[in-house]
PDB file of C-alpha atoms in Angstrom:
ATOM      1  CA  MET A  64      18.056 -37.686  60.385  1.00  0.00           C
ATOM      2  CA  ILE A  65      17.239 -39.180  63.646  1.00  0.00           C
ATOM      3  CA  GLN A  66      18.845 -36.614  65.874  1.00  0.00           C
ATOM      4  CA  GLY A  67      18.022 -33.504  63.884  1.00  0.00           C
ATOM      5  CA  GLY A  68      14.381 -34.094  63.292  1.00  0.00           C
ATOM      6  CA  LEU A  69      12.693 -33.949  59.943  1.00  0.00           C
ATOM      7  CA  LYS A  70      14.423 -31.590  57.563  1.00  0.00           C
ATOM      8  CA  LYS A  71      12.392 -30.542  54.602  1.00  0.00           C
ATOM      9  CA  LYS A  72      14.280 -31.216  51.456  1.00  0.00           C
ATOM     10  CA  SER A  73      13.851 -28.161  49.250  1.00  0.00           C
ATOM     11  CA  LYS A  74      13.522 -29.124  45.636  1.00  0.00           C
ATOM     12  CA  PRO A  75      14.356 -26.218  43.339  1.00  0.00           C
ATOM     13  CA  ASN A  76      12.029 -26.021  40.388  1.00  0.00           C
ATOM     14  CA  SER A  77      14.102 -26.280  37.230  1.00  0.00           C
ATOM     15  CA  GLU A  78      11.395 -24.989  34.890  1.00  0.00           C
ATOM     16  CA  ILE A  79      10.642 -21.465  33.772  1.00  0.00           C
ATOM     17  CA  PRO A  80       7.055 -20.652  34.708  1.00  0.00           C
ATOM     18  CA  SER A  81       5.201 -20.499  31.424  1.00  0.00           C
ATOM     19  CA  SER A  82       1.648 -20.428  32.605  1.00  0.00           C
ATOM     20  CA  SER A  83       1.344 -16.654  32.179  1.00  0.00           C
ATOM     21  CA  LEU A  84       3.041 -16.606  28.794  1.00  0.00           C
ATOM     22  CA  ALA A  85      -0.238 -16.941  26.930  1.00  0.00           C
ATOM     23  CA  ASP A  86      -1.779 -14.101  28.925  1.00  0.00           C
ATOM     24  CA  MET A  87       1.095 -11.824  28.070  1.00  0.00           C
ATOM     25  CA  ALA A  88       0.947 -12.737  24.406  1.00  0.00           C
ATOM     26  CA  PHE A  89      -2.792 -12.168  24.230  1.00  0.00           C
ATOM     27  CA  LEU A  90      -2.456  -8.844  25.969  1.00  0.00           C
ATOM     28  CA  LEU A  91       0.049  -7.654  23.392  1.00  0.00           C
ATOM     29  CA  LEU A  92      -2.036  -9.149  20.605  1.00  0.00           C
ATOM     30  CA  ILE A  93      -5.176  -7.350  21.699  1.00  0.00           C
ATOM     31  CA  PHE A  94      -3.234  -4.093  22.060  1.00  0.00           C
ATOM     32  CA  PHE A  95      -1.976  -4.265  18.495  1.00  0.00           C
ATOM     33  CA  MET A  96      -5.342  -5.368  17.129  1.00  0.00           C
ATOM     34  CA  VAL A  97      -7.042  -2.393  18.729  1.00  0.00           C
ATOM     35  CA  SER A  98      -4.413   0.174  17.803  1.00  0.00           C
ATOM     36  CA  THR A  99      -4.186  -0.898  14.178  1.00  0.00           C
ATOM     37  CA  THR A 100      -6.141   1.213  11.753  1.00  0.00           C
ATOM     38  CA  PHE A 101      -6.531   0.070   8.216  1.00  0.00           C
ATOM     39  CA  PRO A 102      -6.350   2.799   5.605  1.00  0.00           C
ATOM     40  CA  LYS A 103      -9.552   3.162   3.666  1.00  0.00           C
ATOM     41  CA  GLU A 104      -7.778   3.665   0.409  1.00  0.00           C
ATOM     42  CA  GLN A 105      -5.115   1.841  -1.497  1.00  0.00           C
ATOM     43  CA  PRO A 106      -1.940   3.872  -1.164  1.00  0.00           C
ATOM     44  CA  ARG A 107      -0.519   4.809  -4.520  1.00  0.00           C
ATOM     45  CA  ARG A 108       3.194   4.471  -4.845  1.00  0.00           C
ATOM     46  CA  LEU A 109       4.491   7.555  -6.542  1.00  0.00           C
ATOM     47  CA  PRO A 110       7.984   9.002  -6.455  1.00  0.00           C
ATOM     48  CA  PHE A 111       7.452  11.821  -4.001  1.00  0.00           C
ATOM     49  CA  PRO A 112       9.714  14.860  -3.815  1.00  0.00           C
ATOM     50  CA  GLU A 113      12.250  15.192  -1.054  1.00  0.00           C
ATOM     51  CA  ALA A 114      12.645  18.076   1.353  1.00  0.00           C
ATOM     52  CA  GLU A 115      14.939  18.688   4.287  1.00  0.00           C
ATOM     53  CA  GLN A 116      12.215  20.508   6.178  1.00  0.00           C
ATOM     54  CA  THR A 117       9.741  17.623   6.087  1.00  0.00           C
ATOM     55  CA  LYS A 118       7.731  17.859   9.281  1.00  0.00           C
ATOM     56  CA  LYS A 119       5.194  15.632  10.861  1.00  0.00           C
ATOM     57  CA  VAL A 120       1.763  17.233  10.794  1.00  0.00           C
ATOM     58  CA  ASP A 121       0.010  17.146  14.132  1.00  0.00           C
ATOM     59  CA  GLU A 122      -3.596  16.668  13.179  1.00  0.00           C
ATOM     60  CA  PRO A 123      -6.089  13.847  13.784  1.00  0.00           C
ATOM     61  CA  ARG A 124      -6.035  11.339  10.995  1.00  0.00           C
ATOM     62  CA  LYS A 125      -9.713  11.753  10.241  1.00  0.00           C
ATOM     63  CA  ASN A 126      -9.148  15.342   9.141  1.00  0.00           C
ATOM     64  CA  PHE A 127      -6.774  14.334   6.402  1.00  0.00           C
ATOM     65  CA  LEU A 128      -7.649  13.937   2.786  1.00  0.00           C
ATOM     66  CA  HIS A 129      -5.118  12.400   0.482  1.00  0.00           C
ATOM     67  CA  VAL A 130      -5.094  13.789  -3.006  1.00  0.00           C
ATOM     68  CA  TYR A 131      -2.840  11.999  -5.418  1.00  0.00           C
ATOM     69  CA  LEU A 132      -1.560  13.821  -8.470  1.00  0.00           C
ATOM     70  CA  GLU A 133       0.113  11.732 -11.103  1.00  0.00           C
ATOM     71  CA  LYS A 134       2.653  12.702 -13.695  1.00  0.00           C
ATOM     72  CA  ASP A 135       0.077  13.042 -16.481  1.00  0.00           C
ATOM     73  CA  GLY A 136      -2.068  15.353 -14.362  1.00  0.00           C
ATOM     74  CA  SER A 137      -4.679  12.797 -13.295  1.00  0.00           C
ATOM     75  CA  VAL A 138      -6.054  13.281  -9.801  1.00  0.00           C
ATOM     76  CA  PHE A 139      -7.061  10.418  -7.527  1.00  0.00           C
ATOM     77  CA  ILE A 140      -9.178  10.924  -4.422  1.00  0.00           C
ATOM     78  CA  ASN A 141     -10.221   7.879  -2.384  1.00  0.00           C
ATOM     79  CA  ASP A 142      -9.159   5.463  -5.127  1.00  0.00           C
ATOM     80  CA  ARG A 143     -11.253   7.260  -7.705  1.00  0.00           C
ATOM     81  CA  LEU A 144     -10.072   9.174 -10.737  1.00  0.00           C
ATOM     82  CA  VAL A 145     -11.464  12.676 -10.462  1.00  0.00           C
ATOM     83  CA  PRO A 146     -11.374  15.029 -13.446  1.00  0.00           C
ATOM     84  CA  MET A 147      -9.460  18.211 -12.622  1.00  0.00           C
ATOM     85  CA  GLU A 148     -12.470  20.535 -12.884  1.00  0.00           C
ATOM     86  CA  GLU A 149     -14.517  18.358 -10.497  1.00  0.00           C
ATOM     87  CA  VAL A 150     -11.939  18.279  -7.691  1.00  0.00           C
ATOM     88  CA  SER A 151     -13.519  21.230  -5.887  1.00  0.00           C
ATOM     89  CA  SER A 152     -16.976  19.605  -5.927  1.00  0.00           C
ATOM     90  CA  VAL A 153     -15.485  16.430  -4.425  1.00  0.00           C
ATOM     91  CA  VAL A 154     -13.445  18.251  -1.787  1.00  0.00           C
ATOM     92  CA  ALA A 155     -16.143  20.737  -0.728  1.00  0.00           C
ATOM     93  CA  PRO A 156     -18.536  18.199   0.932  1.00  0.00           C
ATOM     94  CA  LEU A 157     -15.582  16.524   2.654  1.00  0.00           C
ATOM     95  CA  TYR A 158     -14.483  19.910   3.946  1.00  0.00           C
ATOM     96  CA  GLU A 159     -17.905  20.475   5.492  1.00  0.00           C
ATOM     97  CA  GLU A 160     -17.959  16.947   6.918  1.00  0.00           C
ATOM     98  CA  THR A 161     -14.794  17.557   8.919  1.00  0.00           C
ATOM     99  CA  ASP A 162     -16.094  20.795  10.451  1.00  0.00           C
ATOM    100  CA  ARG A 163     -13.819  22.828   8.182  1.00  0.00           C
ATOM    101  CA  LYS A 164     -10.776  21.269   9.737  1.00  0.00           C
ATOM    102  CA  LEU A 165      -9.797  19.436   6.588  1.00  0.00           C
ATOM    103  CA  VAL A 166      -6.111  19.248   5.790  1.00  0.00           C
ATOM    104  CA  ILE A 167      -5.258  18.183   2.285  1.00  0.00           C
ATOM    105  CA  SER A 168      -2.193  16.068   1.871  1.00  0.00           C
ATOM    106  CA  LEU A 169      -1.219  16.648  -1.724  1.00  0.00           C
ATOM    107  CA  ARG A 170       0.762  13.632  -2.794  1.00  0.00           C
ATOM    108  CA  ALA A 171       2.120  14.574  -6.159  1.00  0.00           C
ATOM    109  CA  ASP A 172       4.673  12.919  -8.347  1.00  0.00           C
ATOM    110  CA  ARG A 173       7.921  14.867  -8.149  1.00  0.00           C
ATOM    111  CA  ASP A 174       8.111  15.221 -11.918  1.00  0.00           C
ATOM    112  CA  VAL A 175       4.594  16.453 -12.495  1.00  0.00           C
ATOM    113  CA  PRO A 176       4.613  19.738 -14.469  1.00  0.00           C
ATOM    114  CA  TYR A 177       3.692  22.630 -12.197  1.00  0.00           C
ATOM    115  CA  ARG A 178       0.656  23.602 -14.308  1.00  0.00           C
ATOM    116  CA  TRP A 179      -1.266  20.669 -12.799  1.00  0.00           C
ATOM    117  CA  VAL A 180      -0.200  21.528  -9.271  1.00  0.00           C
ATOM    118  CA  ASP A 181      -1.413  25.072  -9.801  1.00  0.00           C
ATOM    119  CA  LEU A 182      -4.771  23.900 -11.192  1.00  0.00           C
ATOM    120  CA  VAL A 183      -5.346  21.503  -8.303  1.00  0.00           C
ATOM    121  CA  GLN A 184      -4.460  24.246  -5.802  1.00  0.00           C
ATOM    122  CA  LYS A 185      -7.042  26.543  -7.398  1.00  0.00           C
ATOM    123  CA  GLU A 186      -9.608  23.756  -7.034  1.00  0.00           C
ATOM    124  CA  PHE A 187      -8.789  23.454  -3.319  1.00  0.00           C
ATOM    125  CA  GLN A 188      -9.192  27.195  -2.914  1.00  0.00           C
ATOM    126  CA  GLU A 189     -12.550  27.025  -4.632  1.00  0.00           C
ATOM    127  CA  ALA A 190     -13.638  24.378  -2.125  1.00  0.00           C
ATOM    128  CA  ARG A 191     -12.252  26.653   0.642  1.00  0.00           C
ATOM    129  CA  ALA A 192      -9.915  23.913   1.811  1.00  0.00           C
ATOM    130  CA  VAL A 193      -6.911  26.137   2.267  1.00  0.00           C
ATOM    131  CA  ARG A 194      -4.795  24.023   4.573  1.00  0.00           C
ATOM    132  CA  VAL A 195      -2.539  22.053   2.324  1.00  0.00           C
ATOM    133  CA  THR A 196       0.473  19.895   3.026  1.00  0.00           C
ATOM    134  CA  PHE A 197       2.802  19.020   0.215  1.00  0.00           C
ATOM    135  CA  TYR A 198       3.692  15.446   0.991  1.00  0.00           C
ATOM    136  CA  THR A 199       7.455  14.987   0.884  1.00  0.00           C
ATOM    137  CA  ASN A 200       9.981  12.466   2.028  1.00  0.00           C
ATOM    138  CA  LEU A 201      12.690  13.579   4.382  1.00  0.00           C
ATOM    139  CA  GLU A 202      15.852  14.458   2.529  1.00  0.00           C
ATOM    140  CA  GLN A 203      19.017  13.497   4.308  1.00  0.00           C
ATOM    141  CA  ARG A 204      21.727  16.104   4.143  1.00  0.00           C
ATOM    142  CA  VAL A 205      24.360  13.488   3.453  1.00  0.00           C
ATOM    143  CA  THR A 206      22.681  12.198   0.324  1.00  0.00           C
ATOM    144  CA  ARG A 207      22.201  15.728  -0.916  1.00  0.00           C
ATOM    145  CA  GLU A 208      25.860  16.634  -0.577  1.00  0.00           C
ATOM    146  CA  ARG A 209      26.959  13.481  -2.306  1.00  0.00           C
ATOM    147  CA  ARG A 210      24.973  14.311  -5.406  1.00  0.00           C
TER     148      ARG A 210
ATOM    149  CA  MET B 218      -8.353 -63.176  34.673  1.00  0.00           C
ATOM    150  CA  ALA B 219      -5.575 -63.717  32.237  1.00  0.00           C
ATOM    151  CA  ILE B 220      -6.227 -60.705  30.093  1.00  0.00           C
ATOM    152  CA  PHE B 221      -5.361 -57.303  31.454  1.00  0.00           C
ATOM    153  CA  LYS B 222      -7.522 -54.667  30.012  1.00  0.00           C
ATOM    154  CA  LYS B 223      -5.832 -51.340  29.434  1.00  0.00           C
ATOM    155  CA  LYS B 224      -7.685 -48.708  31.314  1.00  0.00           C
ATOM    156  CA  GLN B 225      -8.205 -45.680  29.107  1.00  0.00           C
ATOM    157  CA  ARG B 226      -7.965 -42.448  30.963  1.00  0.00           C
ATOM    158  CA  VAL B 227      -9.699 -39.471  29.359  1.00  0.00           C
ATOM    159  CA  SER B 228      -8.065 -36.170  30.192  1.00  0.00           C
ATOM    160  CA  GLY B 229     -10.582 -33.647  31.390  1.00  0.00           C
ATOM    161  CA  GLU B 230      -8.483 -30.618  30.515  1.00  0.00           C
ATOM    162  CA  ILE B 231      -8.126 -28.589  27.371  1.00  0.00           C
ATOM    163  CA  PRO B 232      -4.496 -28.650  26.292  1.00  0.00           C
ATOM    164  CA  THR B 233      -3.156 -25.169  26.883  1.00  0.00           C
ATOM    165  CA  SER B 234       0.508 -25.714  26.257  1.00  0.00           C
ATOM    166  CA  SER B 235       0.329 -24.486  22.646  1.00  0.00           C
ATOM    167  CA  MET B 236      -1.842 -21.497  23.464  1.00  0.00           C
ATOM    168  CA  ALA B 237       1.123 -19.195  23.888  1.00  0.00           C
ATOM    169  CA  ASP B 238       2.506 -20.279  20.545  1.00  0.00           C
ATOM    170  CA  ILE B 239      -0.771 -19.488  18.801  1.00  0.00           C
ATOM    171  CA  ALA B 240      -1.016 -16.125  20.501  1.00  0.00           C
ATOM    172  CA  PHE B 241       2.558 -15.202  19.606  1.00  0.00           C
ATOM    173  CA  LEU B 242       2.013 -16.274  16.030  1.00  0.00           C
ATOM    174  CA  LEU B 243      -0.979 -13.948  15.740  1.00  0.00           C
ATOM    175  CA  LEU B 244       0.916 -11.211  17.542  1.00  0.00           C
ATOM    176  CA  ILE B 245       3.851 -11.412  15.154  1.00  0.00           C
ATOM    177  CA  PHE B 246       1.461 -11.401  12.208  1.00  0.00           C
ATOM    178  CA  PHE B 247      -0.139  -8.152  13.338  1.00  0.00           C
ATOM    179  CA  LEU B 248       3.209  -6.601  14.208  1.00  0.00           C
ATOM    180  CA  VAL B 249       4.528  -7.291  10.740  1.00  0.00           C
ATOM    181  CA  THR B 250       1.419  -6.224   8.822  1.00  0.00           C
ATOM    182  CA  THR B 251       0.907  -2.949  10.694  1.00  0.00           C
ATOM    183  CA  VAL B 252       2.099   0.043   8.725  1.00  0.00           C
ATOM    184  CA  PHE B 253       2.078   3.434  10.334  1.00  0.00           C
ATOM    185  CA  ASP B 254       1.315   5.932   7.629  1.00  0.00           C
ATOM    186  CA  GLU B 255       2.792   9.179   8.809  1.00  0.00           C
ATOM    187  CA  GLU B 256       1.337  12.471   7.741  1.00  0.00           C
ATOM    188  CA  LYS B 257       4.300  14.591   6.866  1.00  0.00           C
ATOM    189  CA  GLY B 258       5.390  17.201   4.411  1.00  0.00           C
ATOM    190  CA  LEU B 259       5.639  20.928   3.919  1.00  0.00           C
ATOM    191  CA  SER B 260       2.554  22.679   5.208  1.00  0.00           C
ATOM    192  CA  ILE B 261       1.189  25.840   3.720  1.00  0.00           C
ATOM    193  CA  VAL B 262      -2.048  27.758   3.997  1.00  0.00           C
ATOM    194  CA  LEU B 263      -3.477  28.869   0.674  1.00  0.00           C
ATOM    195  CA  PRO B 264      -5.112  32.276   0.469  1.00  0.00           C
ATOM    196  CA  GLU B 265      -8.888  32.387   0.647  1.00  0.00           C
ATOM    197  CA  PRO B 266     -10.515  32.675  -2.790  1.00  0.00           C
ATOM    198  CA  GLN B 267     -10.969  36.227  -4.078  1.00  0.00           C
ATOM    199  CA  SER B 268      -8.789  37.764  -1.428  1.00  0.00           C
ATOM    200  CA  GLU B 269      -6.138  39.645  -3.259  1.00  0.00           C
ATOM    201  CA  ILE B 270      -3.987  41.887  -1.197  1.00  0.00           C
ATOM    202  CA  GLU B 271      -2.081  44.707  -2.751  1.00  0.00           C
ATOM    203  CA  VAL B 272       1.520  44.519  -1.709  1.00  0.00           C
ATOM    204  CA  SER B 273       4.100  47.161  -2.303  1.00  0.00           C
ATOM    205  CA  GLN B 274       6.660  45.978  -4.818  1.00  0.00           C
ATOM    206  CA  LYS B 275       9.518  46.811  -2.502  1.00  0.00           C
ATOM    207  CA  ASN B 276       8.322  44.185  -0.027  1.00  0.00           C
ATOM    208  CA  VAL B 277       8.351  41.380  -2.553  1.00  0.00           C
ATOM    209  CA  LEU B 278      11.140  38.987  -3.344  1.00  0.00           C
ATOM    210  CA  HIS B 279      10.340  37.412  -6.690  1.00  0.00           C
ATOM    211  CA  LEU B 280      11.560  33.867  -7.149  1.00  0.00           C
ATOM    212  CA  VAL B 281      10.876  32.476 -10.589  1.00  0.00           C
ATOM    213  CA  VAL B 282      11.376  28.739 -10.880  1.00  0.00           C
ATOM    214  CA  ARG B 283      12.488  27.917 -14.385  1.00  0.00           C
ATOM    215  CA  PRO B 284      11.880  24.604 -16.186  1.00  0.00           C
ATOM    216  CA  ASP B 285      15.571  23.733 -15.810  1.00  0.00           C
ATOM    217  CA  GLY B 286      15.315  23.979 -12.031  1.00  0.00           C
ATOM    218  CA  LEU B 287      17.258  27.210 -11.602  1.00  0.00           C
ATOM    219  CA  VAL B 288      15.727  30.198  -9.891  1.00  0.00           C
ATOM    220  CA  ASP B 289      15.586  33.757 -11.200  1.00  0.00           C
ATOM    221  CA  VAL B 290      15.697  36.107  -8.239  1.00  0.00           C
ATOM    222  CA  LYS B 291      14.356  39.618  -8.616  1.00  0.00           C
ATOM    223  CA  ARG B 292      14.392  41.936  -5.642  1.00  0.00           C
ATOM    224  CA  GLY B 293      11.375  44.183  -5.426  1.00  0.00           C
ATOM    225  CA  GLU B 294      11.626  47.151  -7.753  1.00  0.00           C
ATOM    226  CA  SER B 295      15.154  46.606  -8.994  1.00  0.00           C
ATOM    227  CA  PRO B 296      15.103  45.346 -12.590  1.00  0.00           C
ATOM    228  CA  SER B 297      18.224  43.189 -12.262  1.00  0.00           C
ATOM    229  CA  ILE B 298      17.721  39.441 -12.316  1.00  0.00           C
ATOM    230  CA  GLN B 299      20.057  37.069 -10.546  1.00  0.00           C
ATOM    231  CA  THR B 300      20.027  33.413 -11.449  1.00  0.00           C
ATOM    232  CA  ALA B 301      20.694  31.090  -8.554  1.00  0.00           C
ATOM    233  CA  ALA B 302      20.539  27.426  -7.643  1.00  0.00           C
ATOM    234  CA  PRO B 303      17.606  26.389  -5.403  1.00  0.00           C
ATOM    235  CA  SER B 304      20.072  25.667  -2.589  1.00  0.00           C
ATOM    236  CA  ASP B 305      21.108  29.342  -2.508  1.00  0.00           C
ATOM    237  CA  VAL B 306      17.585  30.558  -1.832  1.00  0.00           C
ATOM    238  CA  GLU B 307      17.988  30.176   1.929  1.00  0.00           C
ATOM    239  CA  THR B 308      20.940  32.604   2.097  1.00  0.00           C
ATOM    240  CA  ILE B 309      19.283  35.009  -0.331  1.00  0.00           C
ATOM    241  CA  TRP B 310      16.136  35.101   1.811  1.00  0.00           C
ATOM    242  CA  ARG B 311      18.112  35.554   5.030  1.00  0.00           C
ATOM    243  CA  THR B 312      20.121  38.506   3.705  1.00  0.00           C
ATOM    244  CA  GLU B 313      17.053  40.163   2.202  1.00  0.00           C
ATOM    245  CA  TYR B 314      14.924  39.550   5.273  1.00  0.00           C
ATOM    246  CA  ALA B 315      17.563  41.138   7.492  1.00  0.00           C
ATOM    247  CA  GLN B 316      17.046  44.372   5.578  1.00  0.00           C
ATOM    248  CA  ASN B 317      13.267  44.229   5.327  1.00  0.00           C
ATOM    249  CA  GLN B 318      11.129  42.445   7.910  1.00  0.00           C
ATOM    250  CA  ASN B 319       7.964  42.810   5.802  1.00  0.00           C
ATOM    251  CA  LEU B 320       9.372  40.767   2.972  1.00  0.00           C
ATOM    252  CA  ILE B 321       7.097  38.377   1.098  1.00  0.00           C
ATOM    253  CA  ALA B 322       8.432  35.533  -0.991  1.00  0.00           C
ATOM    254  CA  ALA B 323       6.571  35.256  -4.274  1.00  0.00           C
ATOM    255  CA  VAL B 324       7.391  31.908  -5.796  1.00  0.00           C
ATOM    256  CA  ARG B 325       6.308  31.814  -9.407  1.00  0.00           C
ATOM    257  CA  THR B 326       6.796  28.548 -11.195  1.00  0.00           C
ATOM    258  CA  HIS B 327       6.918  28.005 -14.915  1.00  0.00           C
ATOM    259  CA  PRO B 328       4.054  25.703 -16.062  1.00  0.00           C
ATOM    260  CA  ASP B 329       6.535  23.184 -17.448  1.00  0.00           C
ATOM    261  CA  ALA B 330       8.828  23.173 -14.437  1.00  0.00           C
ATOM    262  CA  ALA B 331       8.796  19.958 -12.437  1.00  0.00           C
ATOM    263  CA  TYR B 332       6.983  19.975  -9.115  1.00  0.00           C
ATOM    264  CA  ARG B 333      10.154  18.995  -7.241  1.00  0.00           C
ATOM    265  CA  ASN B 334      11.878  22.200  -8.335  1.00  0.00           C
ATOM    266  CA  MET B 335       9.168  24.226  -6.653  1.00  0.00           C
ATOM    267  CA  ILE B 336       9.391  21.969  -3.592  1.00  0.00           C
ATOM    268  CA  ALA B 337      13.161  22.556  -3.473  1.00  0.00           C
ATOM    269  CA  VAL B 338      12.602  26.335  -3.316  1.00  0.00           C
ATOM    270  CA  LEU B 339       9.768  25.985  -0.802  1.00  0.00           C
ATOM    271  CA  ASP B 340      11.985  23.747   1.308  1.00  0.00           C
ATOM    272  CA  GLN B 341      14.706  26.404   1.369  1.00  0.00           C
ATOM    273  CA  LEU B 342      12.195  29.102   2.315  1.00  0.00           C
ATOM    274  CA  HIS B 343      10.870  26.943   5.154  1.00  0.00           C
ATOM    275  CA  LYS B 344      14.439  26.378   6.241  1.00  0.00           C
ATOM    276  CA  ALA B 345      15.114  30.107   6.293  1.00  0.00           C
ATOM    277  CA  GLY B 346      12.017  30.577   8.442  1.00  0.00           C
ATOM    278  CA  ALA B 347       9.991  32.478   5.856  1.00  0.00           C
ATOM    279  CA  ASP B 348       6.311  32.558   6.760  1.00  0.00           C
ATOM    280  CA  LYS B 349       4.890  34.832   4.084  1.00  0.00           C
ATOM    281  CA  ILE B 350       5.061  32.748   0.955  1.00  0.00           C
ATOM    282  CA  SER B 351       2.943  33.137  -2.126  1.00  0.00           C
ATOM    283  CA  LEU B 352       2.759  30.338  -4.678  1.00  0.00           C
ATOM    284  CA  GLN B 353       1.814  31.310  -8.187  1.00  0.00           C
ATOM    285  CA  ILE B 354       2.171  30.081 -11.702  1.00  0.00           C
ATOM    286  CA  LEU B 355       4.273  32.018 -14.183  1.00  0.00           C
ATOM    287  CA  GLU B 356       2.054  33.478 -16.851  1.00  0.00           C
TER     288      GLU B 356
END
């Protein structure tokens, strides 16, 4: 000590720096808060049909209209029961609102008799909303072969 | 001076040690409650109203979906009807399309047939790459 002069004793810090932890957490929090969109309607849980060719539809969310068709032929649009013959009058103003870019996602029960599907399609045609997606769940090949 | 008075020191800082915990708690809450609703399915474009196009019978492949889920296949003008399972529709379309590039698939579904039976046929047609599909109801 005397001959070598003053040597600085380096004290290694044994703690993990946690001062920026809160910043990181808030950053992530704000990201998720901003990117979360809450659906405007209550999703109805129906048994949807399965298809191997299920594809993601590349279209802005605001252009989508969900039309639910239940097993007894009742149609629900935006949480409201719409009588079959009034579907076109409900869809038509929405079609105009979206600059005629409306895509209808027809979410029908897989066991609904086809007569209702045909009627609802004719209503869409009447409202000139001709872009329709039949909502399906992806069918895995493996499960299909096992059946 | 026999009594020592305890000097109370007031901390001038807001405690920030639990801040990260609060933030993470909120973060995990939002992560868990976020549901991404995907828009998926089989897309099709319906014909415009009142736009009926006359198609020559020889360019039409009739697929009649029966209530029991089987498909009656009728090729254009030939009167013979072949009954097939929905899973065979892909091969049927491919062999027919190889012979006639102008082929149109006319899917006609019985009013009492379940929706999923029609979807099964439509799925096979999509798989086979068919783009001219007509959906009708069996009258």
